[in-house]
Coordinates of C-alpha atoms and ligand atoms in Angstrom, one line a residue:
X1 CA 50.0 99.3 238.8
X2 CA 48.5 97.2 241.2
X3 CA 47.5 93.3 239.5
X4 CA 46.5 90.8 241.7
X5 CA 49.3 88.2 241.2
X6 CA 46.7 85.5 239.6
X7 CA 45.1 87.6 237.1
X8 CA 48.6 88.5 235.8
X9 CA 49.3 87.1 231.8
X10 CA 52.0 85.3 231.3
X11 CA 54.9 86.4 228.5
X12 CA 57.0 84.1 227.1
X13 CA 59.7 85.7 224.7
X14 CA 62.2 83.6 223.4
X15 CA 65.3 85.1 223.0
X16 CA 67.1 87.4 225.1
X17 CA 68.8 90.0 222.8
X18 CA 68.4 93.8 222.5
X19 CA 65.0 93.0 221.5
X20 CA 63.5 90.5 223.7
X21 CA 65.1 92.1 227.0
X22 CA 63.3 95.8 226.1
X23 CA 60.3 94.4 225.5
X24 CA 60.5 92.5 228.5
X25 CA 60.9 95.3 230.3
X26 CA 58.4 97.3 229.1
X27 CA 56.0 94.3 229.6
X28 CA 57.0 93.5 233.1
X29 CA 57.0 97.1 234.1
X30 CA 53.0 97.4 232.6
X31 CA 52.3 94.5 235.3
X32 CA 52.9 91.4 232.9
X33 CA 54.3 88.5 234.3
X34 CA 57.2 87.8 231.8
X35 CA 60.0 85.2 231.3
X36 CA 62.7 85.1 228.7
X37 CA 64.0 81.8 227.8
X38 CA 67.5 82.0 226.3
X39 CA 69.7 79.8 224.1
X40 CA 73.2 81.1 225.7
X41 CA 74.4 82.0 229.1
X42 CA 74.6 85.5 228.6
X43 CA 71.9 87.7 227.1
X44 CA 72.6 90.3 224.2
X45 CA 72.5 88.0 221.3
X46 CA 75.8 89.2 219.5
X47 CA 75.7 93.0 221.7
X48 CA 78.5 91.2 224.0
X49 CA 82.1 90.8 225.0
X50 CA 84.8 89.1 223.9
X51 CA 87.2 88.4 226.8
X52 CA 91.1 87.0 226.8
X53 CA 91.1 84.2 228.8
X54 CA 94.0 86.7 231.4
X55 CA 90.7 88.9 231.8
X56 CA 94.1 91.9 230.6
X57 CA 91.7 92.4 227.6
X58 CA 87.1 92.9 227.0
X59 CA 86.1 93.9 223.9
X60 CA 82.0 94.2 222.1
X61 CA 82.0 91.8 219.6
X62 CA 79.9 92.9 217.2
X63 CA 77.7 96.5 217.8
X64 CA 79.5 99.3 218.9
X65 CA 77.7 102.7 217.4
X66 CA 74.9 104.1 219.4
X67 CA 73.1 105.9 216.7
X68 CA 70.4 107.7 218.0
X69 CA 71.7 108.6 221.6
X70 CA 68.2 109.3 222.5
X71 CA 66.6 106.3 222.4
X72 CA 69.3 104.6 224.6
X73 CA 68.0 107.1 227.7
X74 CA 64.3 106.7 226.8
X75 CA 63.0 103.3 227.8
X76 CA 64.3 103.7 231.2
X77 CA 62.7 107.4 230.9
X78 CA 59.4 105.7 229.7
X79 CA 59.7 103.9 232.5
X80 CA 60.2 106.9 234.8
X81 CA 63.8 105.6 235.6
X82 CA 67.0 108.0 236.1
X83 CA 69.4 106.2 233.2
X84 CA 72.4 107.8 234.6
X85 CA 71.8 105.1 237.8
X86 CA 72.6 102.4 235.3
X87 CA 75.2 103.4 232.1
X88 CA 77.3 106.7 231.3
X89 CA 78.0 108.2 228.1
X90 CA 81.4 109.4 227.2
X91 CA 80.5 112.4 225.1
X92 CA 82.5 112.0 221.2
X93 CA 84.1 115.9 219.5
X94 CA 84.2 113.6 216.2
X95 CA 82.0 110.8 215.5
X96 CA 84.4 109.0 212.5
X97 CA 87.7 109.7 211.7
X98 CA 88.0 108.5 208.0
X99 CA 91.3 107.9 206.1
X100 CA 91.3 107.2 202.4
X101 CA 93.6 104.8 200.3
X102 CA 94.4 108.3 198.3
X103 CA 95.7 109.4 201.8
X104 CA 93.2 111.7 203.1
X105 CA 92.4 112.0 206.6
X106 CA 89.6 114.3 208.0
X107 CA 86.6 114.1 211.2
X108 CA 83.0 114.1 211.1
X109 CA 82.8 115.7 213.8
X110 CA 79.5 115.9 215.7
X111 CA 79.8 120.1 215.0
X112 CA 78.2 120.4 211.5
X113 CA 80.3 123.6 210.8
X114 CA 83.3 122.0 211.8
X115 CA 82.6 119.0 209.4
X116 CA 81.5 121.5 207.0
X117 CA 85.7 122.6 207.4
X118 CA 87.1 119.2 207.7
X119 CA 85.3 118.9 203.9
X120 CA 86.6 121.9 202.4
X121 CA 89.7 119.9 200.9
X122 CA 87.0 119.0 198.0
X123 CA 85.5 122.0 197.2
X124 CA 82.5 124.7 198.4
X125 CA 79.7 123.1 195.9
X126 CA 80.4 119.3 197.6
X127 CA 80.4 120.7 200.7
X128 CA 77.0 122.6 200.1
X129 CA 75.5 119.6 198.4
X130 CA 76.9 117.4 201.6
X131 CA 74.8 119.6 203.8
X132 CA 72.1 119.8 201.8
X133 CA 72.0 116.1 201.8
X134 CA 72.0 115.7 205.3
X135 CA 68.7 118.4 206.1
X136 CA 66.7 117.0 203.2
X137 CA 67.9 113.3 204.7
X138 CA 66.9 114.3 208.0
X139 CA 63.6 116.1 207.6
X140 CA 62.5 113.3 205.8
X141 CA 63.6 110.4 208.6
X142 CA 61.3 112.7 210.7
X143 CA 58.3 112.2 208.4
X144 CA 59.3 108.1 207.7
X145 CA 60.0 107.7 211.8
X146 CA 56.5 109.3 212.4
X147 CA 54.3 107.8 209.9
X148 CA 56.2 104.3 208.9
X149 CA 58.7 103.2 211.1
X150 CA 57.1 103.5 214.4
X151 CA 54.0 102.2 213.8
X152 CA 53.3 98.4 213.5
X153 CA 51.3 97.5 209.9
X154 CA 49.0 94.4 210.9
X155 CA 45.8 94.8 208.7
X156 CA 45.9 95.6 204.6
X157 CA 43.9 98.7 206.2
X158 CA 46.7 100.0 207.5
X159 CA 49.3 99.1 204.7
X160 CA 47.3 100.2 201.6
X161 CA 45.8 103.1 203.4
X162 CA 45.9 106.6 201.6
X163 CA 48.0 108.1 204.2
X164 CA 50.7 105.5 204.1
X165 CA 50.9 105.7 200.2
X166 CA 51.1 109.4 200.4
X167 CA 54.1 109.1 202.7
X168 CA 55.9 106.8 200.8
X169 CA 55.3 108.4 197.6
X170 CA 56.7 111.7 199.5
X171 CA 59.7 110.0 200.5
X172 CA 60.4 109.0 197.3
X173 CA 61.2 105.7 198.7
X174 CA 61.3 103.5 195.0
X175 CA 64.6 105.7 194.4
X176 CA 68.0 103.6 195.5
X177 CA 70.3 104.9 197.6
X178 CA 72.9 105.2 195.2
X179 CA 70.8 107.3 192.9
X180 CA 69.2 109.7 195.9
X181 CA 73.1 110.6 197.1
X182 CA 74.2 111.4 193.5
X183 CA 71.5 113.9 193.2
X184 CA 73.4 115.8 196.4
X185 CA 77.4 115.5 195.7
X186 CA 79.8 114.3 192.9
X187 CA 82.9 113.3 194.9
X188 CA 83.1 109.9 194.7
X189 CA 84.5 110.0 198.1
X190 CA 82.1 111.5 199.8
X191 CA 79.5 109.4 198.4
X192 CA 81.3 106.3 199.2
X193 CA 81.2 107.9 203.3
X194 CA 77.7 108.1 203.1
X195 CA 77.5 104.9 201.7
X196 CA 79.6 103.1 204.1
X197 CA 77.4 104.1 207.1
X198 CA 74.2 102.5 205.8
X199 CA 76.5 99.0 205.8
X200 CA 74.7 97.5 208.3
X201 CA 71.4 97.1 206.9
X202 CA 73.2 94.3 205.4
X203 CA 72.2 95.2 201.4
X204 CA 74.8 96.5 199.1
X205 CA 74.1 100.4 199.5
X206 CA 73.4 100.9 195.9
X207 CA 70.5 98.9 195.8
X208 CA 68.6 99.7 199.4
X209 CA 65.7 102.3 199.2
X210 CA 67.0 105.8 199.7
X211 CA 65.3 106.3 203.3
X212 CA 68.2 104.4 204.7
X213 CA 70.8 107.2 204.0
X214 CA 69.2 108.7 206.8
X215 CA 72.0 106.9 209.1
X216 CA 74.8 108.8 207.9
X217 CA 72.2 112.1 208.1
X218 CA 71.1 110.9 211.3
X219 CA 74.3 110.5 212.7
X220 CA 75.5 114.2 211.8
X221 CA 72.3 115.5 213.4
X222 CA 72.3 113.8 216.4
X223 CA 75.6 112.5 216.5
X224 CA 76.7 108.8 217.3
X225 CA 77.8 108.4 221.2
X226 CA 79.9 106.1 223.2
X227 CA 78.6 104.3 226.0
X228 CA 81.1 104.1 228.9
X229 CA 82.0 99.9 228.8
X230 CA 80.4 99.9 225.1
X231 CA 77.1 98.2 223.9
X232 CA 77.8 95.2 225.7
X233 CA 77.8 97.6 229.0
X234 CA 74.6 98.9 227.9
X235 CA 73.2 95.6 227.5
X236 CA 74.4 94.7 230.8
X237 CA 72.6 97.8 232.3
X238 CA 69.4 96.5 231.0
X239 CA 69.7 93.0 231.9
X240 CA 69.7 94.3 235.3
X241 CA 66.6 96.6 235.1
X242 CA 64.6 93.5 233.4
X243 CA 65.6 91.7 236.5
X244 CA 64.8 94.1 239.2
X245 CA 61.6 95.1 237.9
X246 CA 60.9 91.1 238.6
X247 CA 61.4 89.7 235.3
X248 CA 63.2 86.5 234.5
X249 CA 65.5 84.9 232.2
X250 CA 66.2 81.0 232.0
X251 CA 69.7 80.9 230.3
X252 CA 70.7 78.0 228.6
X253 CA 67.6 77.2 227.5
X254 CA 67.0 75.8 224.0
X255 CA 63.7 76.5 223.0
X256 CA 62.5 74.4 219.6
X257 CA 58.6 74.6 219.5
X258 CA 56.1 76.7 219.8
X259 CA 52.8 75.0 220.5
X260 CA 50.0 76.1 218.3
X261 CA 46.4 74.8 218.5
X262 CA 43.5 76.0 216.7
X263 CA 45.5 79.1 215.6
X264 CA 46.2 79.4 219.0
X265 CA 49.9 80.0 220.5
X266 CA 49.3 78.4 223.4
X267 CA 53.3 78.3 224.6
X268 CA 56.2 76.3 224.4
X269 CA 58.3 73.1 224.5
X270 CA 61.0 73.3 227.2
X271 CA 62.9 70.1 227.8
X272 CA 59.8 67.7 227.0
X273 CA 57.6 69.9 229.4
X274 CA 54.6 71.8 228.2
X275 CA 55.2 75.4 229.4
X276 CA 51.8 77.6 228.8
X277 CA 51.6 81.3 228.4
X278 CA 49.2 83.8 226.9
X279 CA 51.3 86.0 224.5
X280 CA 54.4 84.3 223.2
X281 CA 57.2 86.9 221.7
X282 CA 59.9 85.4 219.2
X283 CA 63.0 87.4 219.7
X284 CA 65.0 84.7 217.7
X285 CA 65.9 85.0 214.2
X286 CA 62.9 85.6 212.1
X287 CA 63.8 82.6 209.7
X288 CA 64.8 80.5 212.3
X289 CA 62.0 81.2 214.2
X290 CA 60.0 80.6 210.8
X291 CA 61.4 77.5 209.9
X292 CA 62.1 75.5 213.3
X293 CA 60.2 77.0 216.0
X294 CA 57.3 77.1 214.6
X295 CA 57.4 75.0 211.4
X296 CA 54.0 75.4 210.0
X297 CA 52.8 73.8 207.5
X298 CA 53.0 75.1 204.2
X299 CA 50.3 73.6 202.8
X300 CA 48.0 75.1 205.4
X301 CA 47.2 78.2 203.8
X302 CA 45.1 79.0 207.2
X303 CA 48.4 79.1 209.4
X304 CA 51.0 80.7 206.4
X305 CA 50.8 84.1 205.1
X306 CA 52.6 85.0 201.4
X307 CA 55.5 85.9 203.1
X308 CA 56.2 82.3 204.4
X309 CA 55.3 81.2 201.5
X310 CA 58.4 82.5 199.7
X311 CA 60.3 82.0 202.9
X312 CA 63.2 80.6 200.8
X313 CA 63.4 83.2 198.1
X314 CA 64.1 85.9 201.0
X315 CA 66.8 88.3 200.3
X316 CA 69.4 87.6 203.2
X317 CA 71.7 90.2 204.9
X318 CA 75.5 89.9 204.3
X319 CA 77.5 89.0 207.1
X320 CA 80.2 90.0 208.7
X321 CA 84.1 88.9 209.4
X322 CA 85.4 90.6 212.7
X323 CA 89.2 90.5 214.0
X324 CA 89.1 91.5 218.1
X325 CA 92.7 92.7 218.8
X326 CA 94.0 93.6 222.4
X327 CA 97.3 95.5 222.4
X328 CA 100.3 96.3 223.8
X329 CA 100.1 100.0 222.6
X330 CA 98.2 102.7 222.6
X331 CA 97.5 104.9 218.7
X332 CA 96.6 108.6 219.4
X333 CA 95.7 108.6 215.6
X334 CA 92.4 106.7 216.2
X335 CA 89.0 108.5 217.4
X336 CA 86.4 105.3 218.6
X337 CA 84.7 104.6 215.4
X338 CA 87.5 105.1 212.5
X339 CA 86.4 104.6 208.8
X340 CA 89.0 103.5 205.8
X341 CA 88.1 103.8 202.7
X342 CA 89.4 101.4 199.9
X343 CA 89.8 101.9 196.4
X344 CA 87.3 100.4 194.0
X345 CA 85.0 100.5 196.9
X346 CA 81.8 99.8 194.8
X347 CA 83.2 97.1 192.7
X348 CA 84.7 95.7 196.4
X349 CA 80.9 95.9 197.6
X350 CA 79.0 94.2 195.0
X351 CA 81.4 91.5 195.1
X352 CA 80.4 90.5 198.7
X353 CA 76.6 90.3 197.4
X354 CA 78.0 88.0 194.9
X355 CA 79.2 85.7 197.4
X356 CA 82.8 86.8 196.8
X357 CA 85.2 87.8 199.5
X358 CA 87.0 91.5 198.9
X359 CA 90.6 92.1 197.9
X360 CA 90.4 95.6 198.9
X361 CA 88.1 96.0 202.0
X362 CA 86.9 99.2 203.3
X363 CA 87.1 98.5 206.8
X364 CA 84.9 99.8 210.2
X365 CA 87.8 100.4 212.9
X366 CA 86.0 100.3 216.7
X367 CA 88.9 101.4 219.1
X368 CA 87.2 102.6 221.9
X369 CA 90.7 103.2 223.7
X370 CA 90.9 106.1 222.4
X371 CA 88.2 107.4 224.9
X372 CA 87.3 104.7 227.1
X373 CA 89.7 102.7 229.3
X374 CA 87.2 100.2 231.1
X375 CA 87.9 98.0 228.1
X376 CA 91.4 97.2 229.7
X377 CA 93.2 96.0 233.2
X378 CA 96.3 98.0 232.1
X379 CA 95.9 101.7 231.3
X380 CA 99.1 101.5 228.4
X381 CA 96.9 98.5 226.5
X382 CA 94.3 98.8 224.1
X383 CA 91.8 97.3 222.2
X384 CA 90.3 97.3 218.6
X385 CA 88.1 95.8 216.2
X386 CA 88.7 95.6 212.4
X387 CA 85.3 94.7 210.6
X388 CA 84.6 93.8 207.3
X389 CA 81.2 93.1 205.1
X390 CA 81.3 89.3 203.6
X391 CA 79.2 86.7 202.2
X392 CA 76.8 85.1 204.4
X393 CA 77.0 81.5 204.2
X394 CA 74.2 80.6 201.1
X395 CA 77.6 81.0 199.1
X396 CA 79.2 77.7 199.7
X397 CA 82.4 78.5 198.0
X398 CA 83.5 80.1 200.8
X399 CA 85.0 77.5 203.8
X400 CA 85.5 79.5 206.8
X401 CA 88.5 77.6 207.6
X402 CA 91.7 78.6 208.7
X403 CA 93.4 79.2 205.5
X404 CA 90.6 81.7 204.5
X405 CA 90.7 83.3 207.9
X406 CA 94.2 84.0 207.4
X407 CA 94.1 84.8 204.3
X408 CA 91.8 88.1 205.6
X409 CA 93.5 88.6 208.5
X410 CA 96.3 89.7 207.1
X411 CA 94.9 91.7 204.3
X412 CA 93.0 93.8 207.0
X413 CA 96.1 93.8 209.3
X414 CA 98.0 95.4 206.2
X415 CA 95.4 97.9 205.4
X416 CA 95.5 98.7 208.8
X417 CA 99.4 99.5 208.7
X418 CA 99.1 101.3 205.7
X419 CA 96.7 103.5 206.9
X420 CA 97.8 104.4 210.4
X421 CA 101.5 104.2 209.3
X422 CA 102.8 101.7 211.2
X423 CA 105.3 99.2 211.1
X424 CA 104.7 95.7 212.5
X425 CA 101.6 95.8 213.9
X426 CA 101.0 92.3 214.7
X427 CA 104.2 93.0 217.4
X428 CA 102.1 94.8 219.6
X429 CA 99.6 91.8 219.8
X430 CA 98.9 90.4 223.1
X431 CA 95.4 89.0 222.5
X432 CA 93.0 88.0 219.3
X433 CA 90.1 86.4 218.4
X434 CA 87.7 86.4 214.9
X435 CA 84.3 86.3 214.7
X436 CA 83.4 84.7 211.1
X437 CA 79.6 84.4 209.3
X438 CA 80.0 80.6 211.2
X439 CA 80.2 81.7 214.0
X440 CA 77.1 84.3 214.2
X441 CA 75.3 81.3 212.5
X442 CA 76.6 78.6 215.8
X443 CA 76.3 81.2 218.6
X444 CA 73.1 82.8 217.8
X445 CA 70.8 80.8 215.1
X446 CA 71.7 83.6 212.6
X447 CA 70.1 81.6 209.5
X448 CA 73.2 81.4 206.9
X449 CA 74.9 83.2 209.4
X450 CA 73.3 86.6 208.0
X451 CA 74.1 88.7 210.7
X452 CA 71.7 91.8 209.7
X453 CA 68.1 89.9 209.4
X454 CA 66.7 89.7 206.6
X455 CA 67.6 92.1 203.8
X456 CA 66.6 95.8 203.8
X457 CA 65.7 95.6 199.8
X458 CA 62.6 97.4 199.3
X459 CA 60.2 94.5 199.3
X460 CA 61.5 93.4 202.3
X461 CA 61.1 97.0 203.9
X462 CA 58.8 98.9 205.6
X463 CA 55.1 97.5 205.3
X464 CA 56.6 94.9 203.2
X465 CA 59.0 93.6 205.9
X466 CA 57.2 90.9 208.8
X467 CA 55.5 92.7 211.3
X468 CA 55.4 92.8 214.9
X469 CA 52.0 90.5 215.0
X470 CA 51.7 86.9 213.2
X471 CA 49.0 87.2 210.6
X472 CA 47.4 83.9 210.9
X473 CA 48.4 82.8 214.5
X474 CA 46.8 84.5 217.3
X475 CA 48.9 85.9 220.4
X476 CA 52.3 85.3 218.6
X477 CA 54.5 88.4 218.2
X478 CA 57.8 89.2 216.6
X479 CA 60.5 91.4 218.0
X480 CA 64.0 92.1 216.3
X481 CA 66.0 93.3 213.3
X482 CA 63.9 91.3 210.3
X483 CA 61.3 93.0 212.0
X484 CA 59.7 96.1 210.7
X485 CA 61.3 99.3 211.4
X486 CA 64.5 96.7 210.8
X487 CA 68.4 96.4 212.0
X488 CA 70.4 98.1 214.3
X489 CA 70.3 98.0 218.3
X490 CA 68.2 101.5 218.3
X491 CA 66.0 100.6 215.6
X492 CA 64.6 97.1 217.4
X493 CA 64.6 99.0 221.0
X494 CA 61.8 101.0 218.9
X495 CA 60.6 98.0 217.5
X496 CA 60.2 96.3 221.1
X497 CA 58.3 99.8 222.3
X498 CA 55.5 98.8 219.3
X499 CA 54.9 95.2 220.0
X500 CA 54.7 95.7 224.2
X501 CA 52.4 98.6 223.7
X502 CA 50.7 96.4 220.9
X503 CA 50.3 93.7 223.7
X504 CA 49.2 96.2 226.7
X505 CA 46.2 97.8 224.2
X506 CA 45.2 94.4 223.4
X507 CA 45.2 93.4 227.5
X508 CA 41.7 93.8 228.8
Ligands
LIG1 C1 78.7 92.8 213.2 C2 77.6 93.6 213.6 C3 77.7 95.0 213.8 C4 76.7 95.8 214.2 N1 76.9 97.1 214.5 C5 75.9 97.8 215.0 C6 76.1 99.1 215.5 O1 77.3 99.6 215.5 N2 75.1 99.8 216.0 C7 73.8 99.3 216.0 O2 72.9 100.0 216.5 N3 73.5 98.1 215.6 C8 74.6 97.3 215.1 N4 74.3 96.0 214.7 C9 73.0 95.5 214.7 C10 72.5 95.1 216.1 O3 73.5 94.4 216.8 C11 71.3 94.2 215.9 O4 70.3 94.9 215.2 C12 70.6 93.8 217.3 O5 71.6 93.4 218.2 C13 69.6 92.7 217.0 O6 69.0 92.4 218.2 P1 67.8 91.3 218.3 O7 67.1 91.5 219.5 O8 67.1 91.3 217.0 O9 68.5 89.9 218.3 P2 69.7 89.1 218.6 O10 70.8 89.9 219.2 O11 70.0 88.3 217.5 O12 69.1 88.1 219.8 C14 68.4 87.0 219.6 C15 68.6 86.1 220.8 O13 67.9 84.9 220.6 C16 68.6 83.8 221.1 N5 68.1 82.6 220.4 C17 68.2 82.2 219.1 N6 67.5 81.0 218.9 C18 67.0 80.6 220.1 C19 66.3 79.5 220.6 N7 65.9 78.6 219.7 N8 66.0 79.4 221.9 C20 66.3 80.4 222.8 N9 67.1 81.4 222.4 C21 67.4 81.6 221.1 C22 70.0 84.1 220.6 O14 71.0 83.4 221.4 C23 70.1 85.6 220.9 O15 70.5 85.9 222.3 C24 75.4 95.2 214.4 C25 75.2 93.8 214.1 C26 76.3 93.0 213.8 C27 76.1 91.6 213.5

């Protein structure tokens, strides 16, 4: 494309996480002159590594599934790029190995008939309900990906049109989750699997519309991949496109106003400076953003649309409590992304969105050892996270000091033993580190340190959720997980494909 250098618009996007750095991309690459201003020194948001202060041990802190494989290709595809110059994938036989407190171990593996085997401990009717799940689940992600979730709703036209209430009515979207996956299969435990991979739209999964099972059907379609170094890697790899293509990123940079005149957003505050621009893309937590970037007033029912209104009364995502371990051993009984299963799962659920902290977590195990050994200097090492869903910080009762952090570390490290078998774990430590709600609310402005957006409930989905474009204030534009389609690293990089070809239709 060839713009004389003048005539070029200027981006600003505040933020430089999954969401502001694709965008950025996709901007600079249409001949936009863009600049990401970031809080940190690094850029990812929470997509990056944790490192022991020897350098012996790297691990992602937070994401590590890349649902949807294809979307991690396509934006340097889009961009007529060969991805392979810039991140590998490690190809996966099983995408979660999942052991139960009963005792059970099994593989979804990423060969539908060979899942349909691994099943066949519970019986043929679960197993053909299981599948039949997954194809209904599927077909109808196509039609929701098609007709709702890529596609921006910025007028009423769009959101009450007849089309869109057709969809949704077809998608049955006002059932819950918990209701849609009891229609398919009866074992508890296989409900609770298919439960437990919707976790991180941050609602408990009995209450989020039934669309969102489409995860766990997702990820038995199209499988769940490992990218060689992790998320963090990936991250890396686009960090360096953004800059190549001439893009650039201000780190350490603090941004806490958005100038607005007339309805205007005319740019930003940076260190007492006036910096102009003629889009401006918030890539920072929606709240945040809401509340101290841009801090309209309320009263002014010109600059605040319903949603701001109620800005208080949002439904917030749970949070999450991470333990990063580097050891001194290698487990062969660990694929990458392992699942356990507690007892009393649902009652340990709900308890979270109660503000409560589990006694018997069901725990996410990320040990990408088991595949991958860029993660460590020395090849007998290893690394591992142990996740678990808690509170986000509106419950106050909960101090995140050390005597509750203790208190879960060793609950998880004793799950852990009981379910890989092992004796002593904590001997073969050489490195740790946690990640508590605090901390996602200190390192990147999560509000309440809600670490999934705002809540996937369904008024707070779909065309109900913000959308890419700020009703009331001209050129302002939103980008990330409380943005509609919603969470998960896959799901915004579709979200930042809507708002920069939003922006490059609206150009000339
Ligand atoms: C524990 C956990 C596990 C997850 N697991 C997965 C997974 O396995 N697979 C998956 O696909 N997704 C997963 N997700 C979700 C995924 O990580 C997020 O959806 C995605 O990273 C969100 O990207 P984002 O662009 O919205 O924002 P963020 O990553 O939140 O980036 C926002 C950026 O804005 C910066 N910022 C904030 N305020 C300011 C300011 N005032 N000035 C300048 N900069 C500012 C922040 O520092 C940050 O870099 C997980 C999330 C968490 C928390």
């Amino acid at each position: 494309m060839n713009i004389n250098r003048n005539e070029r618009k200027r981006i600003i996007i505040i933020g430089a996480g999954i969401g502001g750095l694709c965008t950025g991309i996709r901007l600079q690459h249409a001949g936009f002159e863009v600049k990401i201003y970031e809080k940190n020194d690094f850029s990812g948001g929470c997509i990056r590594y944790v490192t022991s202060d020897d350098e012996l041990f790297k691990i992602d802190e937070s994401a590590s599934l890349a649902i949807n494989p294809l979307t991690y290709d396509k934006i340097f595809c889009d961009l007529a790029i060969n991805p392979r110059k810039y991140f590998q994938y490690i190809s996966l036989d099983n995408y979660y190995k999942v052991f139960t407190h009963s005792g059970k171990v099994f593989n979804l593996s990423t060969n539908l008939v060979k899942t349909q085997e691994e099943l066949n401990f519970i019986n043929n009717k679960e197993v053909e309900g299981y599948t039949k799940f997954i194809f209904d689940t599927s077909y109808k992600y196509l039609i929701a990906k098609d007709k709702i979730l890529n596609r921006p709703f910025i007028d009423s036209s769009d959101v009450y049109s007849f089309d869109t209430i057709k969809t949704l009515a077809r998608l049955k979207v006002l059932n819950s989750a918990g209701d849609y996956v009891k229609g398919y299969v009866e074992s508890k435990e296989l409900q609770e699997l298919i439960f437990f991979q919707t976790f991180f739209m941050g609602v408990s999964p009995y209450k989020i519309p039934s669309i969102y099972t489409s995860v766990a059907a997702n990820s038995q379609i199209e499988g769940i991949s490992h990218i060689e170094g992790g998320l963090s890697a990936y991250v890396l790899a686009l960090q360096k496109l953004f800059l190549e293509l001439g893009g650039k990123i201000c780190f350490n940079s603090f941004i806490n106003k958005i100038v607005i005149k007339d309805k205007y957003a005319k740019g930003i505050m940076y260190d007492k400076e006036f910096i102009p621009a003629d889009k401006i893309v918030l890539n920072t937590d929606y709240i945040n953003g809401q509340r101290n970037l841009l801090n309209r007033n309320i009263e002014d029912i010109k600059l605040i649309s319903n949603f701001e209104k109620n800005i208080n009364n949002i439904d917030l995502s749970c949070s999450t409590f991470i333990i990063h371990l580097g050891l001194s051993i290698k487990f062969k009984e660990l694929e990458i992304h392992n699942l356990y299963l507690n007892k009393d799962f649902k009652i340990e659920i709900e308890k979270v969105f109660e503000g409560k902290l589990p006694k018997n977590p069901s725990l996410y195990i990320y040990y990408p050892s088991a595949k991958d050994g860029s993660f460590c200097k020395n090849s007998n090492h290893s690394v591992m996270n142990i996740m678990v869903r808690v509170p986000n910080l509106k419950d106050l009762n909960i101090s995140w000091e050390d005597d509750t952090k203790i208190q879960l570390y060793s609950l998880c490290i004793k799950i852990l033993e009981k379910a890989l078998k092992i004796k002593n774990l904590s001997s073969y430590i050489l490195f740790q580190k946690i990640t508590t709600p605090k901390n996602f609310q200190e390192n990147f402005n999560y509000y309440m340190g809600s670490c999934f957006g705002i809540g996937h409930t369904f008024f707070q989905s779909m065309v109900f959720r913000p959308q890419i474009k700020d009703k009331k204030i001209e050129n302002l534009y939103y980008v990330g997980a409380s943005i509609h389609p919603g969470n998960g690293a896959s799901i915004v990089m579709d979200c930042a494909k809507i708002v920069a070809n939003t922006i490059n239709n609206e150009k000339r």
